[in-house]
PDB file of C-alpha atoms and ligand atoms in Angstrom:
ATOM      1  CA  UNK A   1     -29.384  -7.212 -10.757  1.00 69.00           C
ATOM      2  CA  UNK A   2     -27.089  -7.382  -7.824  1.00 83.00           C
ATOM      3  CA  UNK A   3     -23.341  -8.698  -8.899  1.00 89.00           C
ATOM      4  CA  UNK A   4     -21.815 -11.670  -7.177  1.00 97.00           C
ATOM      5  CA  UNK A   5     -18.648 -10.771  -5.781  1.00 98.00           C
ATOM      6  CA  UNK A   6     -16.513 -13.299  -3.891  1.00 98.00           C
ATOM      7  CA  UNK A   7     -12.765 -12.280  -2.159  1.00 98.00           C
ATOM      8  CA  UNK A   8     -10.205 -15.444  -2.317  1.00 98.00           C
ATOM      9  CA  UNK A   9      -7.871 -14.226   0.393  1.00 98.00           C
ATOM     10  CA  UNK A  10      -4.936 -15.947   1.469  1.00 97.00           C
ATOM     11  CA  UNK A  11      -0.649 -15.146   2.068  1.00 97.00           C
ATOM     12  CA  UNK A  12       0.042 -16.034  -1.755  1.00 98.00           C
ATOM     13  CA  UNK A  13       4.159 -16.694  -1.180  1.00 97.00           C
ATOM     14  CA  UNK A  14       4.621 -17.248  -3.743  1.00 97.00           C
ATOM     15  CA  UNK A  15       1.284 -17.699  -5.931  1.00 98.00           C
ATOM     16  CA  UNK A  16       1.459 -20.909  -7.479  1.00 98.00           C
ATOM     17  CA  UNK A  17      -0.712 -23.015  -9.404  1.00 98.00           C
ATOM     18  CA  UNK A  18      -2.820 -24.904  -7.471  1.00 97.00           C
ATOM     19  CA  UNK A  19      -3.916 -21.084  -6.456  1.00 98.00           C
ATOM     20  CA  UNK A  20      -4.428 -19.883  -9.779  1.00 98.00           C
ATOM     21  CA  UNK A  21      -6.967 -22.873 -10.730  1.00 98.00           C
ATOM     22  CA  UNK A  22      -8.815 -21.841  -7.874  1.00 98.00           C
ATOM     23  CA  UNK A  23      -8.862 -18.202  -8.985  1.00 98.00           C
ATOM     24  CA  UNK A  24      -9.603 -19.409 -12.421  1.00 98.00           C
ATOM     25  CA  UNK A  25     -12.998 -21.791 -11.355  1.00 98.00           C
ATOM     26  CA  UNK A  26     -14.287 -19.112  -8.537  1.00 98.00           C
ATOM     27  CA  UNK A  27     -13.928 -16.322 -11.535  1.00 98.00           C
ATOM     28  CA  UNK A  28     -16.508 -18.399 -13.724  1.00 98.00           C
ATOM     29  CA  UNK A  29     -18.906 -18.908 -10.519  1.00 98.00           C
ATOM     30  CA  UNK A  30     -18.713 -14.852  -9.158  1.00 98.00           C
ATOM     31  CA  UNK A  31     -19.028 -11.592 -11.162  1.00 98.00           C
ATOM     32  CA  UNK A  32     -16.389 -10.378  -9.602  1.00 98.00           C
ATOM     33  CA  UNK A  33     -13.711 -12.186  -7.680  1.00 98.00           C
ATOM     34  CA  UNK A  34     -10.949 -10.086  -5.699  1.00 98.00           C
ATOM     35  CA  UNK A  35      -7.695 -11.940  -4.532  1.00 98.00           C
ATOM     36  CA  UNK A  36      -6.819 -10.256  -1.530  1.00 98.00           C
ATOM     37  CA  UNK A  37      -3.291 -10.508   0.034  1.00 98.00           C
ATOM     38  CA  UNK A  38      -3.028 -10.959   3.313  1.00 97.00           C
ATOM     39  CA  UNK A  39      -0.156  -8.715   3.678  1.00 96.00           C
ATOM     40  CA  UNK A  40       1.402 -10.028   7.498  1.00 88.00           C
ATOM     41  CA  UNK A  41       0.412 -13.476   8.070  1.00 83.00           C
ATOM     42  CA  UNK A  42       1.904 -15.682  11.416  1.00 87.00           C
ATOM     43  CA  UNK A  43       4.591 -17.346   8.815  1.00 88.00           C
ATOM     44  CA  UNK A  44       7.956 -16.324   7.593  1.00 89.00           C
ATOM     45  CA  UNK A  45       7.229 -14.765   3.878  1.00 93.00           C
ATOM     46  CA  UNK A  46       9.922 -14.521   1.311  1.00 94.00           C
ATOM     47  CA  UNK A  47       8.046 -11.642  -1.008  1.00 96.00           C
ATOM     48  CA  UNK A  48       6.483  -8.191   0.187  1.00 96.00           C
ATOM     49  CA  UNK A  49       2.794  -7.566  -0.019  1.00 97.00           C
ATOM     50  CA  UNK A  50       3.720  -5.695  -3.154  1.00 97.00           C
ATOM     51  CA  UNK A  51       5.612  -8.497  -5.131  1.00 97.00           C
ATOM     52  CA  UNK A  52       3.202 -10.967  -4.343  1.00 98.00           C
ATOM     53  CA  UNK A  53       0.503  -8.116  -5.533  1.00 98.00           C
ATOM     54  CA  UNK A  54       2.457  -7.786  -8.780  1.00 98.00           C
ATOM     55  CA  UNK A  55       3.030 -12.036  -9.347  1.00 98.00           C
ATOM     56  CA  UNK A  56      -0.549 -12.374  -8.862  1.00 98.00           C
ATOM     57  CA  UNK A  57      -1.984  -9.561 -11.146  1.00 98.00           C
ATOM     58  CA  UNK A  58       0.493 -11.172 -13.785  1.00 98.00           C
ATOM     59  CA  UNK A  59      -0.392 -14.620 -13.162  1.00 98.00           C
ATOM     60  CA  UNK A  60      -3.970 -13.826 -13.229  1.00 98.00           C
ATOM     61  CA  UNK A  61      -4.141 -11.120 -16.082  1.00 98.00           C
ATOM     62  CA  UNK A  62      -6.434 -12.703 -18.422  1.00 97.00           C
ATOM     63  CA  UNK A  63      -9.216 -13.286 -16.107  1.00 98.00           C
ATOM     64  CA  UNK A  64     -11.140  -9.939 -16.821  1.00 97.00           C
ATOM     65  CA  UNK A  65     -13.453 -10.234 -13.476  1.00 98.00           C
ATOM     66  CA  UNK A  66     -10.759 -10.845 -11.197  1.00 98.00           C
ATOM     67  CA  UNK A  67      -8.704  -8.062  -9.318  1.00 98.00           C
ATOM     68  CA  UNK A  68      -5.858  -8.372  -7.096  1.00 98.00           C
ATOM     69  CA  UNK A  69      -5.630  -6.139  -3.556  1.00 98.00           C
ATOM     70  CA  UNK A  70      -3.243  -6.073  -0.421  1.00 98.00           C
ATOM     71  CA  UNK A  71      -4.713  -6.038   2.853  1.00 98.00           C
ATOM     72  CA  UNK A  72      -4.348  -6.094   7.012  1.00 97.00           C
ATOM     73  CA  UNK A  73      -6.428  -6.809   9.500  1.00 97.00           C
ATOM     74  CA  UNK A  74      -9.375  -8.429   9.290  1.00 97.00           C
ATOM     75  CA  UNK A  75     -10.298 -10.724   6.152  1.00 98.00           C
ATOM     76  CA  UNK A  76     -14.050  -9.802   7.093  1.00 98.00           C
ATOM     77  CA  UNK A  77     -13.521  -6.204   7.312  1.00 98.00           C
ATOM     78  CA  UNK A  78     -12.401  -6.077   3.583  1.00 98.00           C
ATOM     79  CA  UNK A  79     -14.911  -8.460   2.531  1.00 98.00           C
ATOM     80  CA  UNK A  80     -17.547  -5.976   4.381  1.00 98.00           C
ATOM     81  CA  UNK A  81     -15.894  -3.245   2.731  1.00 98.00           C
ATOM     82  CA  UNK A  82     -15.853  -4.214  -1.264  1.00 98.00           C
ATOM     83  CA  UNK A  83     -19.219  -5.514  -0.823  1.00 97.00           C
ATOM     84  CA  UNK A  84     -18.440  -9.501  -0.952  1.00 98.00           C
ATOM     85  CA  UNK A  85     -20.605 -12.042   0.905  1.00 98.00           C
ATOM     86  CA  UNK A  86     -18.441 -15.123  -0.042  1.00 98.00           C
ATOM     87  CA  UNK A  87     -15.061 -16.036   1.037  1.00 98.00           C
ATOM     88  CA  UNK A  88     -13.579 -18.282  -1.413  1.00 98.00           C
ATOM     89  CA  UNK A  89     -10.753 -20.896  -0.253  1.00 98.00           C
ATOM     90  CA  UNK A  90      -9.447 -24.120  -1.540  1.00 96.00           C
ATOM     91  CA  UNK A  91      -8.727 -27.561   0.107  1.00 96.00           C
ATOM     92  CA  UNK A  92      -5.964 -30.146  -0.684  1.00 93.00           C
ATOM     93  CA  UNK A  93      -6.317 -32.522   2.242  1.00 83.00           C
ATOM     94  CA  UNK A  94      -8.304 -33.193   5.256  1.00 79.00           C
ATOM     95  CA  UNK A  95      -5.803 -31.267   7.500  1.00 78.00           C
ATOM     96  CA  UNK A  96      -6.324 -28.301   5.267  1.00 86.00           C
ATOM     97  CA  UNK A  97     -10.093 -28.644   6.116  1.00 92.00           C
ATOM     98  CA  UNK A  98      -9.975 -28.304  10.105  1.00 92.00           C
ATOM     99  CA  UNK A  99      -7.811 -25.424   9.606  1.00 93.00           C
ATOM    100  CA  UNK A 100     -10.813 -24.041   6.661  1.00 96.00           C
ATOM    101  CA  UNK A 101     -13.153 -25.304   9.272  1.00 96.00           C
ATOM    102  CA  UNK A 102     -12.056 -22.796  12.273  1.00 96.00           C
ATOM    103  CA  UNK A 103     -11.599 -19.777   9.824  1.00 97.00           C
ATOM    104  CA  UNK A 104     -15.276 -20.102   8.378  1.00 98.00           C
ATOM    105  CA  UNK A 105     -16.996 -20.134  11.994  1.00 98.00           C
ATOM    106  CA  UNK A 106     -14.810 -17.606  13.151  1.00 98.00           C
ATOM    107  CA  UNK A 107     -15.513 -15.214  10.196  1.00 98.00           C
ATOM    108  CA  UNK A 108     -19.337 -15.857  10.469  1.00 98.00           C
ATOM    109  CA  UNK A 109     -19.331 -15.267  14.248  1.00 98.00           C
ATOM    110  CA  UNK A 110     -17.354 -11.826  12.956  1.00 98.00           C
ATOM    111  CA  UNK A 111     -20.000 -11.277  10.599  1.00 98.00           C
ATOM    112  CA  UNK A 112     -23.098 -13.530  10.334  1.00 97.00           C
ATOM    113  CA  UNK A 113     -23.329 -12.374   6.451  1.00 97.00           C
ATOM    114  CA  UNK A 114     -20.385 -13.743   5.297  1.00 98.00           C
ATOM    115  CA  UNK A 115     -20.437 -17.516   3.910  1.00 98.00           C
ATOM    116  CA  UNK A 116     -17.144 -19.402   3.114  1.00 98.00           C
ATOM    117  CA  UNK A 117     -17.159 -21.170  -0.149  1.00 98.00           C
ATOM    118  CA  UNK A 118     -14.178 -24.348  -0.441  1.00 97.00           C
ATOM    119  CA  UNK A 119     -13.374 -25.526  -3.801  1.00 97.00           C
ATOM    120  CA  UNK A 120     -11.699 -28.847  -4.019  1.00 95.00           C
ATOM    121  CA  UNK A 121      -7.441 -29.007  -5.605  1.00 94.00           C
ATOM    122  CA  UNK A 122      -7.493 -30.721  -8.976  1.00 95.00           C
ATOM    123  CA  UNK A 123      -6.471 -33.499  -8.768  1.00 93.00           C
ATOM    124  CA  UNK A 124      -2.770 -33.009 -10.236  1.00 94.00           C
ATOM    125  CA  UNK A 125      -2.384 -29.849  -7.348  1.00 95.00           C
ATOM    126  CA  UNK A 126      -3.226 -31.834  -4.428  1.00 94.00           C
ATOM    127  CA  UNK A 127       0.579 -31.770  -3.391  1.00 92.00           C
ATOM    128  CA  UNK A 128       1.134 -28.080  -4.114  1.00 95.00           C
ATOM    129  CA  UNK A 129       1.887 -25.681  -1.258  1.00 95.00           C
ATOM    130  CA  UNK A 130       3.935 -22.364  -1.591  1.00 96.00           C
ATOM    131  CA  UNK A 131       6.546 -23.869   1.043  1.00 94.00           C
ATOM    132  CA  UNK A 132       7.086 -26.657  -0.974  1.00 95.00           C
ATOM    133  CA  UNK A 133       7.801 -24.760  -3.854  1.00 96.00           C
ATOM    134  CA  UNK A 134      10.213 -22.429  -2.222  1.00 94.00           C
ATOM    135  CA  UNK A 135      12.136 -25.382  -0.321  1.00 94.00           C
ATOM    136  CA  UNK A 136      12.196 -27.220  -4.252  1.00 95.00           C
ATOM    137  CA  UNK A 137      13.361 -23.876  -5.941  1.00 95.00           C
ATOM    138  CA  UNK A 138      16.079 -23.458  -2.897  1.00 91.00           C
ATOM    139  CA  UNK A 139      16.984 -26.971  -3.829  1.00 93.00           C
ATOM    140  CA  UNK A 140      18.007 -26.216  -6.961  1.00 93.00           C
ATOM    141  CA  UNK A 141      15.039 -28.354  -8.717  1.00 95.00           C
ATOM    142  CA  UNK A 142      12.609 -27.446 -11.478  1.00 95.00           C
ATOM    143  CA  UNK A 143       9.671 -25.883 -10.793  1.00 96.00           C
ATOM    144  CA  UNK A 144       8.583 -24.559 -14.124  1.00 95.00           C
ATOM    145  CA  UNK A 145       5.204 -26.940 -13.679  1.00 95.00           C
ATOM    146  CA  UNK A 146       4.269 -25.237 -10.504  1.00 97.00           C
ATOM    147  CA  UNK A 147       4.401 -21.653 -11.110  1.00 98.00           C
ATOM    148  CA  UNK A 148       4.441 -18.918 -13.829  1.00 98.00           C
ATOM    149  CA  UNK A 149       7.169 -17.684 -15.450  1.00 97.00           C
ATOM    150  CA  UNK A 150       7.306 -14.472 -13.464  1.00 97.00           C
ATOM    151  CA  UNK A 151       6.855 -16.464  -9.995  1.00 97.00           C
ATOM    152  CA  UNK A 152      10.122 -18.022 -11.088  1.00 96.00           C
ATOM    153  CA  UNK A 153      11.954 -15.168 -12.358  1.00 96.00           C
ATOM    154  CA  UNK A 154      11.193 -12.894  -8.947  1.00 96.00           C
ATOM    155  CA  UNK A 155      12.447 -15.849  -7.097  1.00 95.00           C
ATOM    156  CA  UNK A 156      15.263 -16.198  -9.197  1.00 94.00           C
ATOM    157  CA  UNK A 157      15.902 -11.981  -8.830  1.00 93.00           C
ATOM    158  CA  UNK A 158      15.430 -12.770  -4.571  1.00 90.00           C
ATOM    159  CA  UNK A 159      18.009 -15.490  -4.645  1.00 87.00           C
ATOM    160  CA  UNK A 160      20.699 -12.755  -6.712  1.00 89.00           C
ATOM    161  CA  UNK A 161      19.627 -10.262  -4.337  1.00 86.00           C
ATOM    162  CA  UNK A 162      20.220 -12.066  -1.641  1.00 82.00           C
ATOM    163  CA  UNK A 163      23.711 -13.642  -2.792  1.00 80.00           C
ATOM    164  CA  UNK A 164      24.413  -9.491  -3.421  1.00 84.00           C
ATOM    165  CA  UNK A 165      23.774  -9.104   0.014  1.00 83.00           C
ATOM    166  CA  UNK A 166      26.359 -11.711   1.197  1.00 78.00           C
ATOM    167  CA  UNK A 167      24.269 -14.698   1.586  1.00 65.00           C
ATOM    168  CA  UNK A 168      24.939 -18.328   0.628  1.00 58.00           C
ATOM    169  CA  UNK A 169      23.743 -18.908  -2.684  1.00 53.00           C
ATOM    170  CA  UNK A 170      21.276 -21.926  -3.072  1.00 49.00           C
ATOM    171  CA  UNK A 171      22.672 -24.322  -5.828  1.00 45.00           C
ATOM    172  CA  UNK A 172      20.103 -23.818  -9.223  1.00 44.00           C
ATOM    173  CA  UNK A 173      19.580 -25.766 -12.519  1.00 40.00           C
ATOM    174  CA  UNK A 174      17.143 -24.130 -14.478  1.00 39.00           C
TER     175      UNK A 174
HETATM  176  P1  LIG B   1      -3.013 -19.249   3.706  1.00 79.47           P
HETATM  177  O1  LIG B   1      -4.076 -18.385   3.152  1.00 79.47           O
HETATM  178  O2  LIG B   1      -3.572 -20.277   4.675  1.00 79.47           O
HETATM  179  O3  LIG B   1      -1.815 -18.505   4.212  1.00 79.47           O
HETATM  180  P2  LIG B   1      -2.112 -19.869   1.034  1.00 79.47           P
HETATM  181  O4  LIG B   1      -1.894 -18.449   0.754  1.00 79.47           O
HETATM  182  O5  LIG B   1      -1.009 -20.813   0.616  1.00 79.47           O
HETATM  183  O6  LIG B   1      -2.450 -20.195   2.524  1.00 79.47           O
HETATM  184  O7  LIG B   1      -3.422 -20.382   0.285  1.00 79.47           O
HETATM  185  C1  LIG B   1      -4.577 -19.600   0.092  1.00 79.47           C
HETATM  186  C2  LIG B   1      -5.733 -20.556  -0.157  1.00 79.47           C
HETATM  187  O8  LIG B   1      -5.448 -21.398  -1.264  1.00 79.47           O
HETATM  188  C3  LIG B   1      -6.034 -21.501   1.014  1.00 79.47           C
HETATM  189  O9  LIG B   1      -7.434 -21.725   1.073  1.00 79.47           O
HETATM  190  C4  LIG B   1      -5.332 -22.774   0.631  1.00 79.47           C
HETATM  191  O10 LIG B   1      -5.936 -23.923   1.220  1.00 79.47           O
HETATM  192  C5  LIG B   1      -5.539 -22.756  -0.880  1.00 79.47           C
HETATM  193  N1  LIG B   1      -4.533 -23.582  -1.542  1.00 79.47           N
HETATM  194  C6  LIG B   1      -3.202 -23.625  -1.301  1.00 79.47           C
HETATM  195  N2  LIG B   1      -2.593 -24.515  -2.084  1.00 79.47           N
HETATM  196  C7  LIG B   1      -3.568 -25.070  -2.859  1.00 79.47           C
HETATM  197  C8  LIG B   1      -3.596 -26.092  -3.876  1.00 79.47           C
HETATM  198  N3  LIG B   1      -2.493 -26.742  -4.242  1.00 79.47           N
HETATM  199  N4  LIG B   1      -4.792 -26.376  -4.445  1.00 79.47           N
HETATM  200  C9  LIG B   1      -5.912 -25.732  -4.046  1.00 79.47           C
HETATM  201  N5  LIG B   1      -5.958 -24.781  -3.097  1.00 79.47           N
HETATM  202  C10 LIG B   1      -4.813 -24.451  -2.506  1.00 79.47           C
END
């Protein structure tokens, strides 16, 4: 029998958890789920392809069918190329849909094949987004309920880096 194998790409900066419960349900639909990184996305990032590689493979490390890649170019090009039919991708809010929308008919007019599968937030991520969690963390406020431990310690590592580097450190109560 044929496996099911979906990719949930996305820019992952940082991986949080609103992410990781969508890695977590797509994992028990698919055989195989790959979280691909879209390593140069149209936004400023604060981690390299590689760090947010390494936060998700932690994050995710007890799912046993779920890998974690870096990639460029075209989202359907990779899917093509690890043999996935089904692009996985969550929604929070009807803006996030339009957006979801545009992506799915451009990726099936890029390759008919390819289907786009949207999983609804729970409930309690619905407000979660990556730049909210930086700005919060930046802020100086707790964010120990949105993100795993080791999304908190490599942001705590890029903040000393960049305070080594001469920057203004960001006030922090952890
Ligand atoms: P993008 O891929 O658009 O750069 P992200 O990397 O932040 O955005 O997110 C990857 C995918 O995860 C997108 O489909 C996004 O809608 C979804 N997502 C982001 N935050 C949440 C959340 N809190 N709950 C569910 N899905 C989310």
């Amino acid at each position: 029998m044929t496996q099911k194998i979906a990719l949930y790409p996305g820019s992952f900066d940082p991986v949080h958890f609103g992410h990781m419960d969508i890695a977590q349900r797509a994992a028990k639909i698919f055989d195989q789920l790959i979280v691909a990184v879209y390593e140069n996305p149209k936004k400023p990032l604060c981690f390299s392809a590689s760090e947010r590689v390494t936060m998700l493979k932690t994050a995710l490390a007890e799912l046993e069918n779920v890998t974690v890649c870096a990639y460029t170019g075209l989202t359907v090009n990779l899917a093509r190329s690890v043999g996935a039919r089904v692009l996985v991708r969550g929604l929070r809010v009807i803006s996030d849909f339009e957006m979801e929308y545009q992506m799915a008919l451009t990726n099936q007019q890029l390759w008919s094949e390819v289907d786009t599968i949207c999983l609804m937030t729970r409930y309690e991520y619905a407000f979660l987004s990556a730049s909210l969690i930086k700005e919060v963390f930046m802020a100086g406020g707790d964010i120990s309920q949105m993100v795993h431990p080791v999304v908190r310690e490599m942001l705590l590592r890029k903040h000393e880096q960049r305070r080594a580097e001469g920057g203004e450190p960001p006030r922090l109560s952890l």
